[in-house]
mmCIF file of C-alpha atoms in Angstrom:
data_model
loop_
_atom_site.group_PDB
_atom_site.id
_atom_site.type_symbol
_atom_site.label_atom_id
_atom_site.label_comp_id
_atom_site.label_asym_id
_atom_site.label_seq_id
_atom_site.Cartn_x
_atom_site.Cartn_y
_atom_site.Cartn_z
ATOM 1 C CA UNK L 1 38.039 2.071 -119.399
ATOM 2 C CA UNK L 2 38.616 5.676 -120.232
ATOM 3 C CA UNK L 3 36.435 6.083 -122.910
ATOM 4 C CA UNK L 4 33.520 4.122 -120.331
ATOM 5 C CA UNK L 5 34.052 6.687 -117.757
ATOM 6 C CA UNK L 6 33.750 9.795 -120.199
ATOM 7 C CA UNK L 7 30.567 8.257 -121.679
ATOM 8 C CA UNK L 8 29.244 8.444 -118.049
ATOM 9 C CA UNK L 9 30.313 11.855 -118.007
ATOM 10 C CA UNK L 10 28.690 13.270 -120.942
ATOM 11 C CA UNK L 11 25.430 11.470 -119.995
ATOM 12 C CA UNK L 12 25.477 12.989 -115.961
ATOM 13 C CA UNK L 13 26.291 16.260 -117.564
ATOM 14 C CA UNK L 14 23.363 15.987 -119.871
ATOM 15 C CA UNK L 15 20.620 14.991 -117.375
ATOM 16 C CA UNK L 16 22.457 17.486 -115.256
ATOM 17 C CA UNK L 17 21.644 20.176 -117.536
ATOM 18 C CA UNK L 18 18.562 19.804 -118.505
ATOM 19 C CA UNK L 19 17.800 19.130 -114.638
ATOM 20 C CA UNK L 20 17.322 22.611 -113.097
ATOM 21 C CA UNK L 21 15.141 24.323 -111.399
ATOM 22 C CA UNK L 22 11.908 24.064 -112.864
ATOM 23 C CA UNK L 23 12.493 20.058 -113.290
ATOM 24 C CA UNK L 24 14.373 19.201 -110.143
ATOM 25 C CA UNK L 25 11.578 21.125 -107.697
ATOM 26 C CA UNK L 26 8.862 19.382 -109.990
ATOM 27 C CA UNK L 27 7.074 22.473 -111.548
ATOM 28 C CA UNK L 28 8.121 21.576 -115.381
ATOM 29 C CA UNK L 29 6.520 18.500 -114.766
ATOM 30 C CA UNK L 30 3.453 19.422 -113.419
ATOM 31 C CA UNK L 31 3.016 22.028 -115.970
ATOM 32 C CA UNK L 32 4.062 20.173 -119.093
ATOM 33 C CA UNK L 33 2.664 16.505 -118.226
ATOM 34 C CA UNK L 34 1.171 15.753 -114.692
ATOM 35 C CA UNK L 35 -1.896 18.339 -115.396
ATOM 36 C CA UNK L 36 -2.135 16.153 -118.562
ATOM 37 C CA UNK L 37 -3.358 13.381 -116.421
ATOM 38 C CA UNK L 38 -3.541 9.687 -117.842
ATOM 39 C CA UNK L 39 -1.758 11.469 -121.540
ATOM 40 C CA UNK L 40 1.348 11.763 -119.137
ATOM 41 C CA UNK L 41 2.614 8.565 -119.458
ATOM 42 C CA UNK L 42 3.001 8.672 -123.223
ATOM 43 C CA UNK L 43 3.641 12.332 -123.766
ATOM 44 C CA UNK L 44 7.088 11.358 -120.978
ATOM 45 C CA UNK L 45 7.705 8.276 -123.348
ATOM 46 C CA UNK L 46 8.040 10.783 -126.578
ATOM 47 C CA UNK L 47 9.899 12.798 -124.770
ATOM 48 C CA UNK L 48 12.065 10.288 -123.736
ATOM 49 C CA UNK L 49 12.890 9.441 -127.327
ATOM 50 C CA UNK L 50 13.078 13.125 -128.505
ATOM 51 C CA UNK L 51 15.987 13.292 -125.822
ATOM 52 C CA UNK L 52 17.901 10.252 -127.189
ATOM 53 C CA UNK L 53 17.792 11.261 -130.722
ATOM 54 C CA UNK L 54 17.996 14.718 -130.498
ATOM 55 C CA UNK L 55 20.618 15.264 -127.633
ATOM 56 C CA UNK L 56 22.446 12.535 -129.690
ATOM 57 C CA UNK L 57 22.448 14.247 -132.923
ATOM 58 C CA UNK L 58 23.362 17.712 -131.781
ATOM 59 C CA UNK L 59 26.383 16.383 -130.140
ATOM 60 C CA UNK L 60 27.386 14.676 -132.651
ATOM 61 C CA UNK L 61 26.988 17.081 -134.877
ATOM 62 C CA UNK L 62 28.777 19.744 -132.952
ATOM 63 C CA UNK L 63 31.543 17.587 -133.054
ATOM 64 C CA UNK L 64 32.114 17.078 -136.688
ATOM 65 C CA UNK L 65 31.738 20.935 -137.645
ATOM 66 C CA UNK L 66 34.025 21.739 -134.560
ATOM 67 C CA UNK L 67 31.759 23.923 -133.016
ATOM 68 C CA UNK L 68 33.256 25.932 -130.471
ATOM 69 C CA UNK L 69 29.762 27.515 -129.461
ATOM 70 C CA UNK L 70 25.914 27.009 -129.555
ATOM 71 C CA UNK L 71 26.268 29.957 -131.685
ATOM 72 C CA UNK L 72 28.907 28.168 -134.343
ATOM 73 C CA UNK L 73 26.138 25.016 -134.317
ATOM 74 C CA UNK L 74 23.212 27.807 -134.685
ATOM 75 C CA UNK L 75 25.378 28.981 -137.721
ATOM 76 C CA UNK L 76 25.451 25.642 -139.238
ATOM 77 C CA UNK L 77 21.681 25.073 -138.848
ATOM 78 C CA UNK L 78 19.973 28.437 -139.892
ATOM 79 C CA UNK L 79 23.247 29.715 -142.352
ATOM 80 C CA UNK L 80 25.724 32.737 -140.665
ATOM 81 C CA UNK L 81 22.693 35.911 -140.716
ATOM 82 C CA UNK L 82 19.797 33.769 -139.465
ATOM 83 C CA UNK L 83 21.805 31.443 -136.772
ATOM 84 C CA UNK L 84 23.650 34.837 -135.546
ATOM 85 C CA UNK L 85 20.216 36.465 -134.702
ATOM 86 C CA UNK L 86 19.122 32.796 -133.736
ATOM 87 C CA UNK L 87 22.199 32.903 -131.050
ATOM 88 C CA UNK L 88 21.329 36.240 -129.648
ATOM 89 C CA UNK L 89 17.362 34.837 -129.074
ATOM 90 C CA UNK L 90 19.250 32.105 -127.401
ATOM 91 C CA UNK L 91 21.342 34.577 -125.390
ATOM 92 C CA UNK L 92 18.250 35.989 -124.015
ATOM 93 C CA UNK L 93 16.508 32.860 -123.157
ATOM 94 C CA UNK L 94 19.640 31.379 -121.139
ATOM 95 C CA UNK L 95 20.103 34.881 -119.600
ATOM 96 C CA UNK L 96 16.137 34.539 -118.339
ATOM 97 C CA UNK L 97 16.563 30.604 -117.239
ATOM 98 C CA UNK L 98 19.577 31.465 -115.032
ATOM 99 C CA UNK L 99 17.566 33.794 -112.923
ATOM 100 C CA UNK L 100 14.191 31.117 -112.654
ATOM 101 C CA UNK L 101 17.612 29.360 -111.236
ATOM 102 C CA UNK L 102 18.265 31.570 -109.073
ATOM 103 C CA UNK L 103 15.392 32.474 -107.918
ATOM 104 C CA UNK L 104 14.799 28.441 -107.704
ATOM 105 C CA UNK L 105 17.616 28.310 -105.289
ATOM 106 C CA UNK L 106 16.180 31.152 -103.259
ATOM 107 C CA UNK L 107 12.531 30.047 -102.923
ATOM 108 C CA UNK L 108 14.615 26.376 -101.520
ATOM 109 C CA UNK L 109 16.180 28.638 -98.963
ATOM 110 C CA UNK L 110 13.101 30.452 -97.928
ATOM 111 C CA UNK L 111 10.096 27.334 -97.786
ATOM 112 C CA UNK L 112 12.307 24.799 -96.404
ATOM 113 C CA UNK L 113 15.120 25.845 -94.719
ATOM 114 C CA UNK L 114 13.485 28.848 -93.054
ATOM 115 C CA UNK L 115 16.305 31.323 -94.273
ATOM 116 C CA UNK L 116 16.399 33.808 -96.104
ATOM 117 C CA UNK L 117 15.841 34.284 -99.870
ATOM 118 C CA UNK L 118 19.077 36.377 -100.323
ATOM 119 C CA UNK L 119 20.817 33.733 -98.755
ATOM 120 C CA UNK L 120 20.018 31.120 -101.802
ATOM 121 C CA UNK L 121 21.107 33.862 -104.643
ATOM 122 C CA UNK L 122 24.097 34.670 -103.147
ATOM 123 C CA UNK L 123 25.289 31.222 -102.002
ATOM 124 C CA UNK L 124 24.700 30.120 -105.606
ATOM 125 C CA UNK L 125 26.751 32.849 -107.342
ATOM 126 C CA UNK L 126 29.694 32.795 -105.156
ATOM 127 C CA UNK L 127 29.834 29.158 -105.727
ATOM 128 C CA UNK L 128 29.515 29.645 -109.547
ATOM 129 C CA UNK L 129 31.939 32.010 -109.559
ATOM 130 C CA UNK L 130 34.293 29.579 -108.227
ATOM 131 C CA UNK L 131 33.437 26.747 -110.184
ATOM 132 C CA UNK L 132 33.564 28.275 -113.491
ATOM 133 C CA UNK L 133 37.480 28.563 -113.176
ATOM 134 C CA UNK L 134 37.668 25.321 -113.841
ATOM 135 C CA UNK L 135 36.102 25.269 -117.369
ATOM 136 C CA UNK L 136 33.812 22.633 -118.531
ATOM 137 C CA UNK L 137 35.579 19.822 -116.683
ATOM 138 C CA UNK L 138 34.793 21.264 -113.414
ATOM 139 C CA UNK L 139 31.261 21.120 -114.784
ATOM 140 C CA UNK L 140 31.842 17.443 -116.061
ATOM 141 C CA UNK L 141 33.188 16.333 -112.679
ATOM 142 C CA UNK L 142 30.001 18.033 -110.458
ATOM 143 C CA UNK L 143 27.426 16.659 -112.840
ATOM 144 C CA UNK L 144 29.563 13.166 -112.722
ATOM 145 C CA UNK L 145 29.068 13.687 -108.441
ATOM 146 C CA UNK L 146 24.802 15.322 -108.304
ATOM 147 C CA UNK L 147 23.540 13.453 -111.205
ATOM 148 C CA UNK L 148 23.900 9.327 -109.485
ATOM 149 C CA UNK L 149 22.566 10.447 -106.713
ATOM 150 C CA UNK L 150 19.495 12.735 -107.690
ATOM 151 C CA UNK L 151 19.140 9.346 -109.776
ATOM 152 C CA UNK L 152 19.335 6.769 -106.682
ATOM 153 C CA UNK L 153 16.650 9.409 -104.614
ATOM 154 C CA UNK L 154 14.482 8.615 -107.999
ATOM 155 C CA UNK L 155 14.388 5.043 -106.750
ATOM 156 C CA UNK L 156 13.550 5.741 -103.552
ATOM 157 C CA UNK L 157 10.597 7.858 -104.229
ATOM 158 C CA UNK L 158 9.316 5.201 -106.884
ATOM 159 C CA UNK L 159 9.291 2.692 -103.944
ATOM 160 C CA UNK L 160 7.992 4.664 -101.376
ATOM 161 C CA UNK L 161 5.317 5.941 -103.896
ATOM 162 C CA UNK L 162 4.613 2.630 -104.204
ATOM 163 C CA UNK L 163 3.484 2.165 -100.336
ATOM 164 C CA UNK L 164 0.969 4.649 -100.482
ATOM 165 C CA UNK L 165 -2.651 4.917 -101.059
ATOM 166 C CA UNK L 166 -3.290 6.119 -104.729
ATOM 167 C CA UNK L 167 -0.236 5.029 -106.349
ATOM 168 C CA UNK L 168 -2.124 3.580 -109.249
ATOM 169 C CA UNK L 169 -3.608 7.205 -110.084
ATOM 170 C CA UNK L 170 -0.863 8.130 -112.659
ATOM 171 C CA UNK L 171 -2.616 5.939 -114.990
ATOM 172 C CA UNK L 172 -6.040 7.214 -114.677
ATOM 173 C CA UNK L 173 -5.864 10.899 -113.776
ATOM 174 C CA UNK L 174 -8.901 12.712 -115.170
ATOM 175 C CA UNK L 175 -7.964 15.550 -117.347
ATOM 176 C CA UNK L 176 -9.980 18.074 -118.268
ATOM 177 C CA UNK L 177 -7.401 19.908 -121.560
ATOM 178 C CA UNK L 178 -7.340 19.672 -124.577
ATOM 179 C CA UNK L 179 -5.346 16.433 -126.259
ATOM 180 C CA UNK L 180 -3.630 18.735 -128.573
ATOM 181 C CA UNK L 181 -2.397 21.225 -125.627
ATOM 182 C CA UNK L 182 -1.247 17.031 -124.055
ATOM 183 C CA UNK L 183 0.552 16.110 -127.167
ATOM 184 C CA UNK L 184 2.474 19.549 -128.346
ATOM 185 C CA UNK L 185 3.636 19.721 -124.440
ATOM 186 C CA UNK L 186 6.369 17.370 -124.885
ATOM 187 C CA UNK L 187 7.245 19.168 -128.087
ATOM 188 C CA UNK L 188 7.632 22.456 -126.496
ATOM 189 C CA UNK L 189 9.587 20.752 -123.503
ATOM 190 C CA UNK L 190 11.804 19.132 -125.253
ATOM 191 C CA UNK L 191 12.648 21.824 -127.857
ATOM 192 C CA UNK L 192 12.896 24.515 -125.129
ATOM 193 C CA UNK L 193 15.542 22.322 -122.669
ATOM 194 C CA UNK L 194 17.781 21.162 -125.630
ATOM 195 C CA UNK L 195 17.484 24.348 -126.905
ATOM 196 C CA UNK L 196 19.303 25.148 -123.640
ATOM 197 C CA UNK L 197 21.436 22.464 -123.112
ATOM 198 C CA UNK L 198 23.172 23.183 -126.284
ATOM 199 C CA UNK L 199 24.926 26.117 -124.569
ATOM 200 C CA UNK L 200 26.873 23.011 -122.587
ATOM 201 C CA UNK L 201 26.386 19.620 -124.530
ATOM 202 C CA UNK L 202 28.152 21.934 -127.676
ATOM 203 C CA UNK L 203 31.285 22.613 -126.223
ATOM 204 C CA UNK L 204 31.596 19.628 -124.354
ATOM 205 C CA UNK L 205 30.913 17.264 -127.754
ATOM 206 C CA UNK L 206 33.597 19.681 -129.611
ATOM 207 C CA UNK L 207 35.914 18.496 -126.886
ATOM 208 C CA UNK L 208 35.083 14.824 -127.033
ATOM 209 C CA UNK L 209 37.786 12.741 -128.840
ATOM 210 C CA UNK L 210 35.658 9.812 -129.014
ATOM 211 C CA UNK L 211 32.110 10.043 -130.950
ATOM 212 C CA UNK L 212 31.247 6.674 -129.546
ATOM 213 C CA UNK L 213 31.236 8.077 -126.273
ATOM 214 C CA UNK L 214 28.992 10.986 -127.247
ATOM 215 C CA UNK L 215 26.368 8.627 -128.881
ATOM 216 C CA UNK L 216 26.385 6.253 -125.654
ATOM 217 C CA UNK L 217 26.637 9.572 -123.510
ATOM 218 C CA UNK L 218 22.831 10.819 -125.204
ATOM 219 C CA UNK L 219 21.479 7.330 -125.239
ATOM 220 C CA UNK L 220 22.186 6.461 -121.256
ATOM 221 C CA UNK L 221 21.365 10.864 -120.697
ATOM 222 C CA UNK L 222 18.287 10.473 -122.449
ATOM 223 C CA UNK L 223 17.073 7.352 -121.068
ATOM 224 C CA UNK L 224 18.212 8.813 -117.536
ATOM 225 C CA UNK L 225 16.144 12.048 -118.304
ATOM 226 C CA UNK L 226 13.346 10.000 -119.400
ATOM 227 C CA UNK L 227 13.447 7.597 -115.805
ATOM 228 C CA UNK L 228 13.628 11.091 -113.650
ATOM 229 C CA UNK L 229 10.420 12.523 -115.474
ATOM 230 C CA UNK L 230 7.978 9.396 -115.080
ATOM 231 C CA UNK L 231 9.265 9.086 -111.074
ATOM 232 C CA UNK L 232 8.345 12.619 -110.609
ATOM 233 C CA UNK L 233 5.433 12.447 -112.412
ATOM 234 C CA UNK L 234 4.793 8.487 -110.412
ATOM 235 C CA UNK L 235 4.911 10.521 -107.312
ATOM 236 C CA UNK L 236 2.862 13.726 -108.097
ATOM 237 C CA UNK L 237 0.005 11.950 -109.628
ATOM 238 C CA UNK L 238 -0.545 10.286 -105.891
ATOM 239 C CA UNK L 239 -0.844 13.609 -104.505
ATOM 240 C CA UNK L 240 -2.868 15.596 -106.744
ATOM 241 C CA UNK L 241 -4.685 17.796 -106.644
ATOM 242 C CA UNK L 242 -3.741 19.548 -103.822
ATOM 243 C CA UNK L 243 0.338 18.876 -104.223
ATOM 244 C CA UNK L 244 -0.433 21.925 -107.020
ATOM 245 C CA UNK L 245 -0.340 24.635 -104.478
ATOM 246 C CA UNK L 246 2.828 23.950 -103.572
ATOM 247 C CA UNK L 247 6.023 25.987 -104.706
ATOM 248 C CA UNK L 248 8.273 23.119 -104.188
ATOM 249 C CA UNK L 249 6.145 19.901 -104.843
ATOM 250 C CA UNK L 250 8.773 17.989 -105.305
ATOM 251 C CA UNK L 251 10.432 18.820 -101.622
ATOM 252 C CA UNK L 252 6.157 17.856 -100.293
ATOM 253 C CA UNK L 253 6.736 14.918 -101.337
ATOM 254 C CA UNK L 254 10.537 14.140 -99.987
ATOM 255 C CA UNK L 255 9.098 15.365 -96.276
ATOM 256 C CA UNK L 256 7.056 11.950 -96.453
ATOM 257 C CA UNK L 257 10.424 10.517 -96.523
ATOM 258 C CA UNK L 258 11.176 11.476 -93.541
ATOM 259 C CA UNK L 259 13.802 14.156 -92.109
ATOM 260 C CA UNK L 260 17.026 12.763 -93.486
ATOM 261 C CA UNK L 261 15.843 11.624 -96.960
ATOM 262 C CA UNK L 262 13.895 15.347 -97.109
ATOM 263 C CA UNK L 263 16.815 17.252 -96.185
ATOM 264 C CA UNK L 264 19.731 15.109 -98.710
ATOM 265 C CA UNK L 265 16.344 15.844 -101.150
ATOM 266 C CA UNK L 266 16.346 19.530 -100.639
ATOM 267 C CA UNK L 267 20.110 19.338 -100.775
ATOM 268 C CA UNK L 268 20.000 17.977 -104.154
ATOM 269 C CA UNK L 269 17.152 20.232 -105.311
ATOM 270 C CA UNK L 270 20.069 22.805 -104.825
ATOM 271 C CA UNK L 271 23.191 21.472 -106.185
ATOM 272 C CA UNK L 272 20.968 20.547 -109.388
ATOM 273 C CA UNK L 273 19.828 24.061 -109.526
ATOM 274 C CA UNK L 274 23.509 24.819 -108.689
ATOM 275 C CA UNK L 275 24.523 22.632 -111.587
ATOM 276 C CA UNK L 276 22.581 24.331 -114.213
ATOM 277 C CA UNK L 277 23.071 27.719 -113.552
ATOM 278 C CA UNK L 278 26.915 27.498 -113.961
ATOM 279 C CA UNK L 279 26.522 25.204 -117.084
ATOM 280 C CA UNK L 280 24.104 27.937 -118.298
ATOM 281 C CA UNK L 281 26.749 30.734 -117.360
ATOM 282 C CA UNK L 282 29.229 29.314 -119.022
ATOM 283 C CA UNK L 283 28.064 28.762 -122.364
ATOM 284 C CA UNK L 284 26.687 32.290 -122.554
ATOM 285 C CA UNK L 285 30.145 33.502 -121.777
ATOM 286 C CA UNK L 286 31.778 31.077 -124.136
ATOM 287 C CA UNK L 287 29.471 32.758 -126.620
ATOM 288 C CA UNK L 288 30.256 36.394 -125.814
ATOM 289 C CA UNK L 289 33.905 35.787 -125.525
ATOM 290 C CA UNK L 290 33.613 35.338 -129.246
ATOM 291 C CA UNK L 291 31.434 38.661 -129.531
ATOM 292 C CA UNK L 292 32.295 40.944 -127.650
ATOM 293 C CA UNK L 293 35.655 42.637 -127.203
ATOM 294 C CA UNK L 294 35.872 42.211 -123.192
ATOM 295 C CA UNK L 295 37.960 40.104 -120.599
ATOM 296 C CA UNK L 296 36.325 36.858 -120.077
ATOM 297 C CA UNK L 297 36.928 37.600 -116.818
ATOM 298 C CA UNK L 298 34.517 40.218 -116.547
ATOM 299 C CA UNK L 299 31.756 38.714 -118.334
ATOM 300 C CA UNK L 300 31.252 36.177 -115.825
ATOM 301 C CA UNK L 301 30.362 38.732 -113.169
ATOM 302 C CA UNK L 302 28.432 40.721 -115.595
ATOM 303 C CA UNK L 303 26.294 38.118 -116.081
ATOM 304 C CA UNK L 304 25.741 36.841 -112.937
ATOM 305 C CA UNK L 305 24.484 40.645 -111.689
ATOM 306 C CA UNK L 306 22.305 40.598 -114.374
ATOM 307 C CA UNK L 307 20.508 37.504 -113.443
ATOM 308 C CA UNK L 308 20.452 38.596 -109.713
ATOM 309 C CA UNK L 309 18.528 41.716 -110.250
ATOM 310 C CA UNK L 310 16.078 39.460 -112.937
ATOM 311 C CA UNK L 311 16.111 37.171 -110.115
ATOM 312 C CA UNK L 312 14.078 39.197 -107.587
ATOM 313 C CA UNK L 313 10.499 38.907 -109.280
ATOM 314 C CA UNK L 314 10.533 35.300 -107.981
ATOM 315 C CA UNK L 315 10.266 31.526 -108.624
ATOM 316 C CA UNK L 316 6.738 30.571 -109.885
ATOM 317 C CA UNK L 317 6.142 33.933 -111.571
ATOM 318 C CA UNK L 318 9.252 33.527 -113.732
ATOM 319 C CA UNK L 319 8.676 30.044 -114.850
ATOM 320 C CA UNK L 320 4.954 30.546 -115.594
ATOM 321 C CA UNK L 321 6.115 33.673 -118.009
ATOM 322 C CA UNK L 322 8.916 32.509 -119.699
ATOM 323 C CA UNK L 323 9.147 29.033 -120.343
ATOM 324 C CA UNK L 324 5.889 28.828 -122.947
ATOM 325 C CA UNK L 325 7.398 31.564 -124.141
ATOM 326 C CA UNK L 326 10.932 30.220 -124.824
ATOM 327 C CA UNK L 327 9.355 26.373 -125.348
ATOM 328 C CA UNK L 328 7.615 28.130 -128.145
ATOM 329 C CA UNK L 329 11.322 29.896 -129.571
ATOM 330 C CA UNK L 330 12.882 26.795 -129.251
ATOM 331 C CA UNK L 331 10.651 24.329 -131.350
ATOM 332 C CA UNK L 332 11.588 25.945 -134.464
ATOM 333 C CA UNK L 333 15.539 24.929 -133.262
ATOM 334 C CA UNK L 334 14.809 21.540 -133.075
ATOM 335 C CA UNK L 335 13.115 21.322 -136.310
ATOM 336 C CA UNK L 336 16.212 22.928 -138.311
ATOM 337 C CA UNK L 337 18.075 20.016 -136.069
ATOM 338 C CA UNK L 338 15.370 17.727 -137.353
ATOM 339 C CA UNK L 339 16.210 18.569 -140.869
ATOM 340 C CA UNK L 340 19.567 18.782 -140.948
ATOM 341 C CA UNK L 341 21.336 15.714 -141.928
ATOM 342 C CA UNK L 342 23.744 13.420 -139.292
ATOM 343 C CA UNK L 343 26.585 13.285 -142.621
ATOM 344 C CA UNK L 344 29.688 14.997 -142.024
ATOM 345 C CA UNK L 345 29.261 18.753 -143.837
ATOM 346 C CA UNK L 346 31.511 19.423 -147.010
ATOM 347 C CA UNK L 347 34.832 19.930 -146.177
ATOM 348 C CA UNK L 348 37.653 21.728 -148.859
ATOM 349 C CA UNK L 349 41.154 20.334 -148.300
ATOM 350 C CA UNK L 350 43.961 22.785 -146.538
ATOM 351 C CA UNK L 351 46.151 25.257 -148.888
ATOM 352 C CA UNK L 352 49.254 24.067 -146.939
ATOM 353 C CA UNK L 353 51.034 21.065 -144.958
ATOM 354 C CA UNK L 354 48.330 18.538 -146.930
ATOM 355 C CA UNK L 355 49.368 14.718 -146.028
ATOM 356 C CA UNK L 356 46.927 13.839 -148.988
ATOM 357 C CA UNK L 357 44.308 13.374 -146.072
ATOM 358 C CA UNK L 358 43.014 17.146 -146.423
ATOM 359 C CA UNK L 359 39.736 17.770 -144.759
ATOM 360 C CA UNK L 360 41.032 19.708 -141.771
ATOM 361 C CA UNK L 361 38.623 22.905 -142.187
ATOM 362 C CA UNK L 362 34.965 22.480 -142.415
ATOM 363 C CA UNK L 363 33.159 25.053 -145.012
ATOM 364 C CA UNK L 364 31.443 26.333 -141.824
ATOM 365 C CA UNK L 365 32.141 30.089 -141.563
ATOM 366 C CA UNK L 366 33.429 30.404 -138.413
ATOM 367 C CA UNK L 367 32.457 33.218 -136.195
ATOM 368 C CA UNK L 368 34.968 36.324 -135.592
ATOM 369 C CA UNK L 369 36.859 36.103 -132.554
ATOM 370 C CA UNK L 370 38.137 38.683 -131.164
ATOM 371 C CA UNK L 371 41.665 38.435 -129.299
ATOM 372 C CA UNK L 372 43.293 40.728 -126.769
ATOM 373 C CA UNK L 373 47.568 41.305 -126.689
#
């Protein structure tokens, strides 16, 4: 029973993750598949399947080199120089994401709930703050609370999508790109959220006792990613073109729902936003702590200014700029996590205390940590 319920953990925590800002509010989707038109349908299907194996294989990965950090599984897929400088790129691109969620939370604030955008950026970092005390299972724990039901409201739109006039368009949306600009979308998608997800899904699989639970934990995340995309997309494609000048599409189409449904909609919009942002926070500080020789308890705050201030040139602006950008970084990732084997790595037996078992240390390098008295 305890191994069942962290499987369910691991997967909530992976949808979780990779639902933010961009996905939750709908704009990754119209961007990266729903402008696609009738190529949406398979380009979410081999995206699907990228999530499965890939999210599967990282994890368990991370687990049998003991990876503490996405920067200790960067090491182990590019070598110590390349995966170091690979980490820092990574750094960057998680610093940037955690203000689009911020600024995510602050554009909910502003177009639906008629407050202010402040109000959104500082409600999220307070509660971050907060949160992050409790390590990754505070993490595990909200993701294992958001993720069932962001994933019930999926149903919900599917059937009420289902009511309207035009429901049938998904499959025969005109589009007017190019198929290779359709087909290297999911590529870029994928590679850019696992290449953020790691940041979370690393530690967390380093934790895991069980490997079983990790495989079952990508297969049921991946499939659950996979369901969330084509609903979204289901429910967009009804509404097109003109659900593309929204900020929000996602929270257009929840007001059909009605008041209740809209506002438990919004709320989610937000706590998945929420949810992201501190996963994101915490693996950069994970990272750092091995880095850098400052309190953990000052790089949390550091951080979070610093994606305040990035967070102030807005929602739509931000994701527009950086995610081809960092989609782009983060395919040559997973091709290095493509190419490197599933096998457990070489291991050399311990100099001391040896039952005859030996392969305690992996021949992973592990990175310098730097300890305070």
């Amino acid at each position: 029973m305890k191994s069942h319920v962290r499987t369910l953990q691991i997967a909530f925590t992976y949808i979780g993750t990779i639902v933010g800002a961009g996905f939750a509010t709908g704009q990754e989707i119209l961007k990266f598949f729903t402008r696609y038109g009738h190529w949406a349908v398979l380009t979410i299907l081999l995206s699907t399947i990228l999530f499965i194996w890939l999210g599967t294989k990282m994890m368990v990965i991370a687990r049998r080199i003991e990876a503490e950090s996405y920067e200790d599984f960067n090491r182990h897929l590019f070598g110590d120089q390349v995966g170091s400088t690979i980490s820092l790129f990574t750094m960057v691109i998680l610093i940037g994401v955690n203000s689009i969620m911020l600024a995510g939370a602050g554009a909910i604030f502003q177009e639906h709930l008629g407050l202010h955008y402040q109000t959104g950026l500082l409600l999220t970092l307070v509660g971050s703050y907060f949160l992050l005390k409790r390590g990754i299972s505070g993490i595990l724990q909200m993701n294992s609370l958001i993720v069932p039901l962001m994933l019930t409201l999926s149903l919900i739109i599917i059937f009420n999508t289902f009511q309207i006039p035009g429901a049938e368009r998904f499959l025969f949306l005109e589009n007017d790109r190019s198929i290779f600009g359709a087909w290297m979308s999911p590529l870029l998608y994928t590679a850019f959220n696992l290449g953020m997800a790691q940041a979370v899904l690393v530690p967390m699989a380093r934790h895991t006792d069980d490997e079983k639970s990790l495989v079952w934990g990508g297969i049921i995340g991946g499939t659950g990613i996979g369901f969330m995309l084509i609903a979204a997309h289901f429910a967009m494609s009804s509404q097109m073109p003109g659900i593309l000048q929204f900020e929000i599409p996602m929270g257009n189409i929840a007001v059909r729902l009605g008041t209740v449904v809209q506002t438990i909609y919004l709320l989610l919009i937000f706590l998945e936003i929420f949810s992201t942002f501190v996963a994101d926070i915490y693996g950069v500080t994970v990272q750092l702590k091995q880095r850098i020789p400052v309190k953990p308890s000052l790089i949390t705050p550091i951080l979070m200014l610093l994606c305040y201030l990035l967070s102030q040139f807005g929602f739509s602006s931000l994701l527009s700029v950086f995610y081809p950008i960092f989609g782009a970084l983060s395919l040559v990732w997973a091709v290095m996590l493509l190419r490197t084997p599933w096998t457990t790595p070489p291991r050399i037996s311990s100099s001391s205390g040896s039952s005859g078992k030996g392969n305690s240390l992996t021949s992973i390098k592990p990175v310098t940590r730097i300890t305070r008295k």
